[in-house]
Short mmCIF file of C-alpha atoms and ligand atoms in Angstrom, two decimals:
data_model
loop_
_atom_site.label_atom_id
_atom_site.label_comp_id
_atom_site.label_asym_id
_atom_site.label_seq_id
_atom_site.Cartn_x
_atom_site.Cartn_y
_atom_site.Cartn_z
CA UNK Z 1 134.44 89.26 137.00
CA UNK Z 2 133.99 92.23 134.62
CA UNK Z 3 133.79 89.16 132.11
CA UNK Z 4 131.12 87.51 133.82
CA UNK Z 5 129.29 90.54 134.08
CA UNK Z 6 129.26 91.68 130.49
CA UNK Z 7 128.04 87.79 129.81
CA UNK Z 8 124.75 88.35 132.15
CA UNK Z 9 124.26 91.92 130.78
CA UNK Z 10 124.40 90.29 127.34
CA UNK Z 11 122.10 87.77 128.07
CA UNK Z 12 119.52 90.15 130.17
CA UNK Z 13 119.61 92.11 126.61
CA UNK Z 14 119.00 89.75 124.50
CA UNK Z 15 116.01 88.46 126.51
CA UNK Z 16 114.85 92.18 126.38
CA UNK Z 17 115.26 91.89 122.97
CA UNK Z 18 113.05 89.06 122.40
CA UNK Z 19 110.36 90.51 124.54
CA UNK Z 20 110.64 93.41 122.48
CA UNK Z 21 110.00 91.41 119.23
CA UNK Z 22 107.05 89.19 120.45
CA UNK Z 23 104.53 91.89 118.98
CA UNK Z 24 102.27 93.75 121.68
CA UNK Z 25 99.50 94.08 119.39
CA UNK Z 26 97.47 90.18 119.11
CA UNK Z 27 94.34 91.37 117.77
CA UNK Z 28 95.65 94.03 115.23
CA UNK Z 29 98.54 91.77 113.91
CA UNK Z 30 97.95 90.06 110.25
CA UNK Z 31 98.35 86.65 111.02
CA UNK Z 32 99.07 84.97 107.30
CA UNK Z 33 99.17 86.88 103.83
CA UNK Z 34 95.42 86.38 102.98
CA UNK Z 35 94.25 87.93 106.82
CA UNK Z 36 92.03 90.82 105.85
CA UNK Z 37 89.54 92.64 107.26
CA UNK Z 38 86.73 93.64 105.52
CA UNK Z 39 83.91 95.43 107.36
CA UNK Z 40 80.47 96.24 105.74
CA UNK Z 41 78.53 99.04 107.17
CA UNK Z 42 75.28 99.45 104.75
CA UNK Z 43 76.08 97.23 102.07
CA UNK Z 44 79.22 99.13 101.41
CA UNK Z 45 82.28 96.92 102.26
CA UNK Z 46 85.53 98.60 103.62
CA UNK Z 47 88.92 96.79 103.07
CA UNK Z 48 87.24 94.71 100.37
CA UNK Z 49 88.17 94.64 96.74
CA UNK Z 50 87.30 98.21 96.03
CA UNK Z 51 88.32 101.64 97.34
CA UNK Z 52 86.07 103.36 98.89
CA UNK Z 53 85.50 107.68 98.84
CA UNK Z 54 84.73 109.11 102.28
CA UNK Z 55 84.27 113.02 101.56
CA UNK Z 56 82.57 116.16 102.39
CA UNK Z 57 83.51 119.03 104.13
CA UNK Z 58 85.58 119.32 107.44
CA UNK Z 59 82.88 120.37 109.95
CA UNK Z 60 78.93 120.14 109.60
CA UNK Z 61 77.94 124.51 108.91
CA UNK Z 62 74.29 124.04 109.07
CA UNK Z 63 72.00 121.69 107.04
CA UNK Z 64 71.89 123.78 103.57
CA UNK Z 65 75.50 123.92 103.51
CA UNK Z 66 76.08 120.08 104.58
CA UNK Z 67 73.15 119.55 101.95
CA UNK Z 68 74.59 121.46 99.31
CA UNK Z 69 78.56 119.52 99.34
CA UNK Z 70 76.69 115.98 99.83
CA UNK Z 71 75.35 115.94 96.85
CA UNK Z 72 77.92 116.79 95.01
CA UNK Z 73 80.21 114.73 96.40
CA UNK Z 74 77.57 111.87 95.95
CA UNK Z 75 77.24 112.45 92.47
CA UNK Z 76 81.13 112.27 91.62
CA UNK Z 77 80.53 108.33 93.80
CA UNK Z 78 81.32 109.15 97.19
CA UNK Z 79 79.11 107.06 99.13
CA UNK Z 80 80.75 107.77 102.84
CA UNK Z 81 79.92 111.61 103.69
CA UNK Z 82 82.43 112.99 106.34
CA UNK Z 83 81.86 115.93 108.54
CA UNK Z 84 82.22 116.83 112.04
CA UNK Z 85 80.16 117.86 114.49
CA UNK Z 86 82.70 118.00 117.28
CA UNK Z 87 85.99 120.21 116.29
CA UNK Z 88 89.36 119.84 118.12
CA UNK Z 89 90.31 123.16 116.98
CA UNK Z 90 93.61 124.68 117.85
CA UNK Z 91 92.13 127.87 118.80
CA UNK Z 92 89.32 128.21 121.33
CA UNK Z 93 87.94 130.75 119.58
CA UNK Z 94 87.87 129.21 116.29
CA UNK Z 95 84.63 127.25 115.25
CA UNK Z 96 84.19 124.24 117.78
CA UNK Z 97 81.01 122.61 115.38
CA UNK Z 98 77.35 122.46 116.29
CA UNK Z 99 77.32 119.16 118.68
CA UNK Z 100 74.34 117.15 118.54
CA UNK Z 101 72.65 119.48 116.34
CA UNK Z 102 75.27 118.91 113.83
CA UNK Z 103 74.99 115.20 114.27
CA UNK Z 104 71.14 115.61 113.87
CA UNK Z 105 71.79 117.65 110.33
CA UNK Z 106 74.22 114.57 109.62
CA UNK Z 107 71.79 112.28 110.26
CA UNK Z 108 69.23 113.81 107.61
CA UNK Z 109 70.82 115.01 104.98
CA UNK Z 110 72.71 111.36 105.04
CA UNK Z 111 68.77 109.65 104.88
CA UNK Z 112 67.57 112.60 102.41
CA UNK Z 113 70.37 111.28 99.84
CA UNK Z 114 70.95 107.41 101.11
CA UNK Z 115 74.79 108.17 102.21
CA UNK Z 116 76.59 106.34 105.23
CA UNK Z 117 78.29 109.56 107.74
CA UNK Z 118 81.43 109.48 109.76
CA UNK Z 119 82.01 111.82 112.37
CA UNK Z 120 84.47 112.70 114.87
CA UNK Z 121 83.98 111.76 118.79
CA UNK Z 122 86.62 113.68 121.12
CA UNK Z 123 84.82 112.38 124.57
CA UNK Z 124 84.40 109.55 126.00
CA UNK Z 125 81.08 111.06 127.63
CA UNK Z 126 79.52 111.90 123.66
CA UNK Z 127 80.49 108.67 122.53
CA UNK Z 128 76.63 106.77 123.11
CA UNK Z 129 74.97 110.12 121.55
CA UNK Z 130 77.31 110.10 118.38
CA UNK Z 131 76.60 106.36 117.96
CA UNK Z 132 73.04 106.84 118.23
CA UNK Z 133 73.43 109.03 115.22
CA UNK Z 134 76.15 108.38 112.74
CA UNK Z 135 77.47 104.61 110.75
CA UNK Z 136 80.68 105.34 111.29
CA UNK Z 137 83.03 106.81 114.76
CA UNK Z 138 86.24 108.43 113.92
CA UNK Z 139 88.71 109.42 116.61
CA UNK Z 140 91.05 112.41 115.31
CA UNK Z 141 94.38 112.61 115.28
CA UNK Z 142 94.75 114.43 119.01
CA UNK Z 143 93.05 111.65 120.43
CA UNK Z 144 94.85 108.58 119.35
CA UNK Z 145 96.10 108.04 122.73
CA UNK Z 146 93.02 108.89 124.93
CA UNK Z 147 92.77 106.31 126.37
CA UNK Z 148 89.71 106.70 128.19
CA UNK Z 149 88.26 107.46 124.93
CA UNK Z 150 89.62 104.10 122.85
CA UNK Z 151 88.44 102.03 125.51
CA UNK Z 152 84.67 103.68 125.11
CA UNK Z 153 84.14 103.46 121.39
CA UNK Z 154 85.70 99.99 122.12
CA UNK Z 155 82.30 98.87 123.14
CA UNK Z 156 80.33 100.37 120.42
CA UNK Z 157 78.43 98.26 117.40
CA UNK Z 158 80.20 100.49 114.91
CA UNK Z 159 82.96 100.89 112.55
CA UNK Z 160 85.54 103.30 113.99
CA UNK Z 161 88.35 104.76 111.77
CA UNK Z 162 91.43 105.45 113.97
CA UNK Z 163 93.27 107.96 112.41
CA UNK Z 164 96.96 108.04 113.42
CA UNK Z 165 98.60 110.51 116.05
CA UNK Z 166 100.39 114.01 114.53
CA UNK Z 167 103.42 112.35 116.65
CA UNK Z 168 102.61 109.07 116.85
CA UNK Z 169 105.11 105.76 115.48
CA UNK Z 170 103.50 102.95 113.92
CA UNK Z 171 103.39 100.98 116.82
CA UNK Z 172 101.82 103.13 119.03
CA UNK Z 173 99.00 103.71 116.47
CA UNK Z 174 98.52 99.74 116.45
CA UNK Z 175 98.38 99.68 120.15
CA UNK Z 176 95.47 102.06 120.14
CA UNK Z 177 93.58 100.25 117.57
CA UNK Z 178 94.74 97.19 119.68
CA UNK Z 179 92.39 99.40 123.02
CA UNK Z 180 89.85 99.53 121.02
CA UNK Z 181 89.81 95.65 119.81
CA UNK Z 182 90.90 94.59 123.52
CA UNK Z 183 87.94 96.50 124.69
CA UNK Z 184 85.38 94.20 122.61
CA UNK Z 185 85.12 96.52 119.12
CA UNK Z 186 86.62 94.52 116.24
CA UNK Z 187 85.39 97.11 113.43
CA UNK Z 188 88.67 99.49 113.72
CA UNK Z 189 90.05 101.41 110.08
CA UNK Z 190 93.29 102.72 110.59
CA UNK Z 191 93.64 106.12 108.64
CA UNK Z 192 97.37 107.92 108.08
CA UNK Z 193 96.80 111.66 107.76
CA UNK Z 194 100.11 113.21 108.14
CA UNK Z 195 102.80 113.37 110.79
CA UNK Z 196 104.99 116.19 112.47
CA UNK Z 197 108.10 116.70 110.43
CA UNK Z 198 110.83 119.54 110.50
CA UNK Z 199 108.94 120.27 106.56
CA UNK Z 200 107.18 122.76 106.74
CA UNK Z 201 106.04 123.16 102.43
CA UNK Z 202 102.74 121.32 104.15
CA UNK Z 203 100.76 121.00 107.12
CA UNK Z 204 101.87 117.30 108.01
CA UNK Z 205 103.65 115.20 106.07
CA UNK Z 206 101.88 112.09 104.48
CA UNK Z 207 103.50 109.21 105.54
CA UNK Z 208 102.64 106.83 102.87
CA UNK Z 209 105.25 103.96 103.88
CA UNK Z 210 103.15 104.24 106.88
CA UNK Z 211 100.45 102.75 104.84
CA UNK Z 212 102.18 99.93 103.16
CA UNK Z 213 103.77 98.54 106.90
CA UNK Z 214 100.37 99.25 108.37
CA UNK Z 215 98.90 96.95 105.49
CA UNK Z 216 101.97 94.38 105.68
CA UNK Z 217 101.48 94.12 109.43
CA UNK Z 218 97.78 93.94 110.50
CA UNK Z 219 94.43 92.83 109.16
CA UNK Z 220 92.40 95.67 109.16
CA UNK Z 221 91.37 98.17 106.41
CA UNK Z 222 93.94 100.78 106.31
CA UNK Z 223 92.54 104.88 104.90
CA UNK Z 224 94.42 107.70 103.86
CA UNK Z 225 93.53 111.22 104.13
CA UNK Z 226 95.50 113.84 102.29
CA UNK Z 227 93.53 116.53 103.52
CA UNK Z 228 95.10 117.21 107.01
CA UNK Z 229 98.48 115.60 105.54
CA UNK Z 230 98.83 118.43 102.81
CA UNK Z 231 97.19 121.58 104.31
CA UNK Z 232 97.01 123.04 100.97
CA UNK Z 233 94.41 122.01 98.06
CA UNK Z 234 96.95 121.56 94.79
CA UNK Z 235 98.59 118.70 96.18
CA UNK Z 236 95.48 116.53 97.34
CA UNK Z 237 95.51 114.89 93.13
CA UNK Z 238 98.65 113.68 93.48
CA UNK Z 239 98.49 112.39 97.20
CA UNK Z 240 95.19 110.72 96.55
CA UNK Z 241 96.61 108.81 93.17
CA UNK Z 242 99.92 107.64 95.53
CA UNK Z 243 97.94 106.62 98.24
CA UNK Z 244 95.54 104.45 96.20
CA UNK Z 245 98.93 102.89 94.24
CA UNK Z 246 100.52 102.34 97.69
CA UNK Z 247 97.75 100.04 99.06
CA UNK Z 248 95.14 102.27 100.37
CA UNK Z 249 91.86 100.76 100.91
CA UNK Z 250 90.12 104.39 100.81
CA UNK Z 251 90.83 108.32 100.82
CA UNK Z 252 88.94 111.01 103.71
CA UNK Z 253 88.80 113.58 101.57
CA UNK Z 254 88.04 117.26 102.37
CA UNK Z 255 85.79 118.47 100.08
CA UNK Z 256 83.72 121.85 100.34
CA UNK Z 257 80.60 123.53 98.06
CA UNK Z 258 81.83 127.12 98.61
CA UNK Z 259 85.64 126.90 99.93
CA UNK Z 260 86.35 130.51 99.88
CA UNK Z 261 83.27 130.75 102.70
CA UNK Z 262 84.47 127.09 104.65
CA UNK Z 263 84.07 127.68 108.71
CA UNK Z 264 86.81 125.84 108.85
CA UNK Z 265 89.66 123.77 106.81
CA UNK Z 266 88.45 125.58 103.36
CA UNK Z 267 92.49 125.65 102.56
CA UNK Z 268 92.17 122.31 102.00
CA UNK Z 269 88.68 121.35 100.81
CA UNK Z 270 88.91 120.52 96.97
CA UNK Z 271 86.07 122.29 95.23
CA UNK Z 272 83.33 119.87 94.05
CA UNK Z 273 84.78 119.81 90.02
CA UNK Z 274 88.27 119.33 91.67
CA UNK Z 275 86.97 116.23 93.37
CA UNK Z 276 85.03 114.91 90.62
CA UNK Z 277 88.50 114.98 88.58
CA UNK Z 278 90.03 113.41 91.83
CA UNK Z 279 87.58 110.15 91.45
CA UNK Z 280 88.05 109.70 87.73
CA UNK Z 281 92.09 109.87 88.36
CA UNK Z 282 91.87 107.45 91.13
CA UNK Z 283 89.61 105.06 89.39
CA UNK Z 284 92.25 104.48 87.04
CA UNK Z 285 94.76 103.84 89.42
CA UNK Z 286 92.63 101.49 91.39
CA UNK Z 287 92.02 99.50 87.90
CA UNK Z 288 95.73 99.38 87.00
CA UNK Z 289 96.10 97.76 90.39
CA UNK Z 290 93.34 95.13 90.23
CA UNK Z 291 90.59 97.22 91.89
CA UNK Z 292 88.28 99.68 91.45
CA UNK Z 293 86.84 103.13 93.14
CA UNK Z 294 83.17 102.28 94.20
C1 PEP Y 301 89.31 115.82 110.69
O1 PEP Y 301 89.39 114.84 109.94
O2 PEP Y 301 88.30 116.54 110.73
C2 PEP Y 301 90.45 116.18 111.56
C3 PEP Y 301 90.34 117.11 112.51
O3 PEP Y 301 91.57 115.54 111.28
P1 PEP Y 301 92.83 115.18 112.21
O4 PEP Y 301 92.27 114.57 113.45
O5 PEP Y 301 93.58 114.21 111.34
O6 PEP Y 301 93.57 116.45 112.43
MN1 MN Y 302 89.52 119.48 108.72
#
């Protein structure tokens, strides 16, 4: 009896087991070595041969200020110019961004100097007015697993970059960009950016194998940003060479005119000659691996 019984148990396991395996995520999931997804958004081709430079500050200040960092990080070859409009700040009391007028500054400054923006989206009710707006949708860290949130920029016309959870495993981060495809929106780039650790030398901790299995098992372009990972602007070099060796397709890098003055994130935000050297160290890594920094 207790024989028989540790037989079905056995079997009910292992047929658990294989359920487990069959992978949850069919849209995501890299279905023979030369899968890839490359999406273009201007001209400019994501997840294609080159690595790509998405920079600028952390949050849109005002449109002097967003000016001001654009350019320089357009000069050193970004052509992607992050900011945010929307903050998910910690503290309600710290700077929360300038909403649509932020996303109208965005929108000028990237015409003014022919750049493609990114921006952050935290609710499913902005999600129309930031498309009307920016190239690019990027849903933050906090928000990996709204839901309600993946399932609305799931039926937008444009790229979104999914960066990965502070807590989240690598499976649940391919299940959200899995929402987002299920939901009609095929344009997803997943971005690592750090995740909770007991180390506390830096703000997250860069999980670069996270990159490599992210690249081994789907087909979509797959970012880094070192940025929110390190916390701290002297390690953002080094970070950005690794990621670019590992496999990255591109680096969301915090980058800021006047640091010292930053609303927010300026402990992080490489000053403009800091970045420059950034892009001339990465473009060599990119060549000794076959590619090159656009
Ligand atoms: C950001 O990129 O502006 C940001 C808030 O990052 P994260 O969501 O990774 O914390
Ligand atoms: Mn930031």
């Amino acid at each position: 009896m207790l024989v028989q019984l540790k037989e079905e148990t056995l079997e009910e396991n292992k047929s658990k087991d294989i359920q487990k395996k069959a992978k949850p995520y069919k849209l995501v999931e890299k279905k023979h070595d030369n899968h890839r997804t490359v999406i273009e958004v201007k001209g400019v081709l994501i997840g294609g041969p080159e690595v790509l430079a998405l920079a600028g500050p952390c949050a849109v200040e005002g449109l002097e200020s967003l000016r001001e960092t654009a350019k320089v990080v357009k000069a050193s070859g970004a052509k992607i110019l992050r900011a945010s409009a929307f903050k998910p700040r910690s503290s309600p009391y710290s700077f929360q961004g300038l909403g649509e007028e932020g996303l109208k500054i965005q929108r000028q400054v990237a015409d003014e100097l022919n750049l493609i923006i990114e921006t952050e989206v935290m609710d499913p009710r902005d999600v129309a007015l930031v498309e009307e707006y920016v190239d690019i949708l990027r849903i933050g860290s906090r928000n990996m697993q709204n839901f309600d949130l993946l399932k609305e920029v799931g039926k937008c016309k444009k790229p979104v970059i999914l960066k990965r959870g502070l807590s989240a495993t690598i499976e649940e981060w391919l299940l959200a960009a899995e929402y987002i495809m299920a939901h009609g929106n095929h344009q997803v780039i997943l971005c690592e950016r750090g995740i909770r650790t007991f180390e506390n030398a830096t703000r997250n901790t860069l999980d670069l194998s996270a990159v490599a299995v992210a690249k081994e098992m789907t087909h979509l372009p797959v970012i880094v940003d070192p940025s929110h990972a390190a916390g701290r602007v002297d390690i953002i070099l080094p970070l950005s060479r690794a990621a670019i060796a590992i496999g990255a397709d591109g680096l969301l890098v915090e980058v800021h005119h006047d640091r010292e003055n930053a609303l927010c994130d300026g402990a992080q935000s490489l000053r403009p000659e800091d970045f420059d050297l950034l892009m001339k160290e990465c473009s060599s890594i990119a060549n000794s691996i076959g590619r090159k920094m656009l």
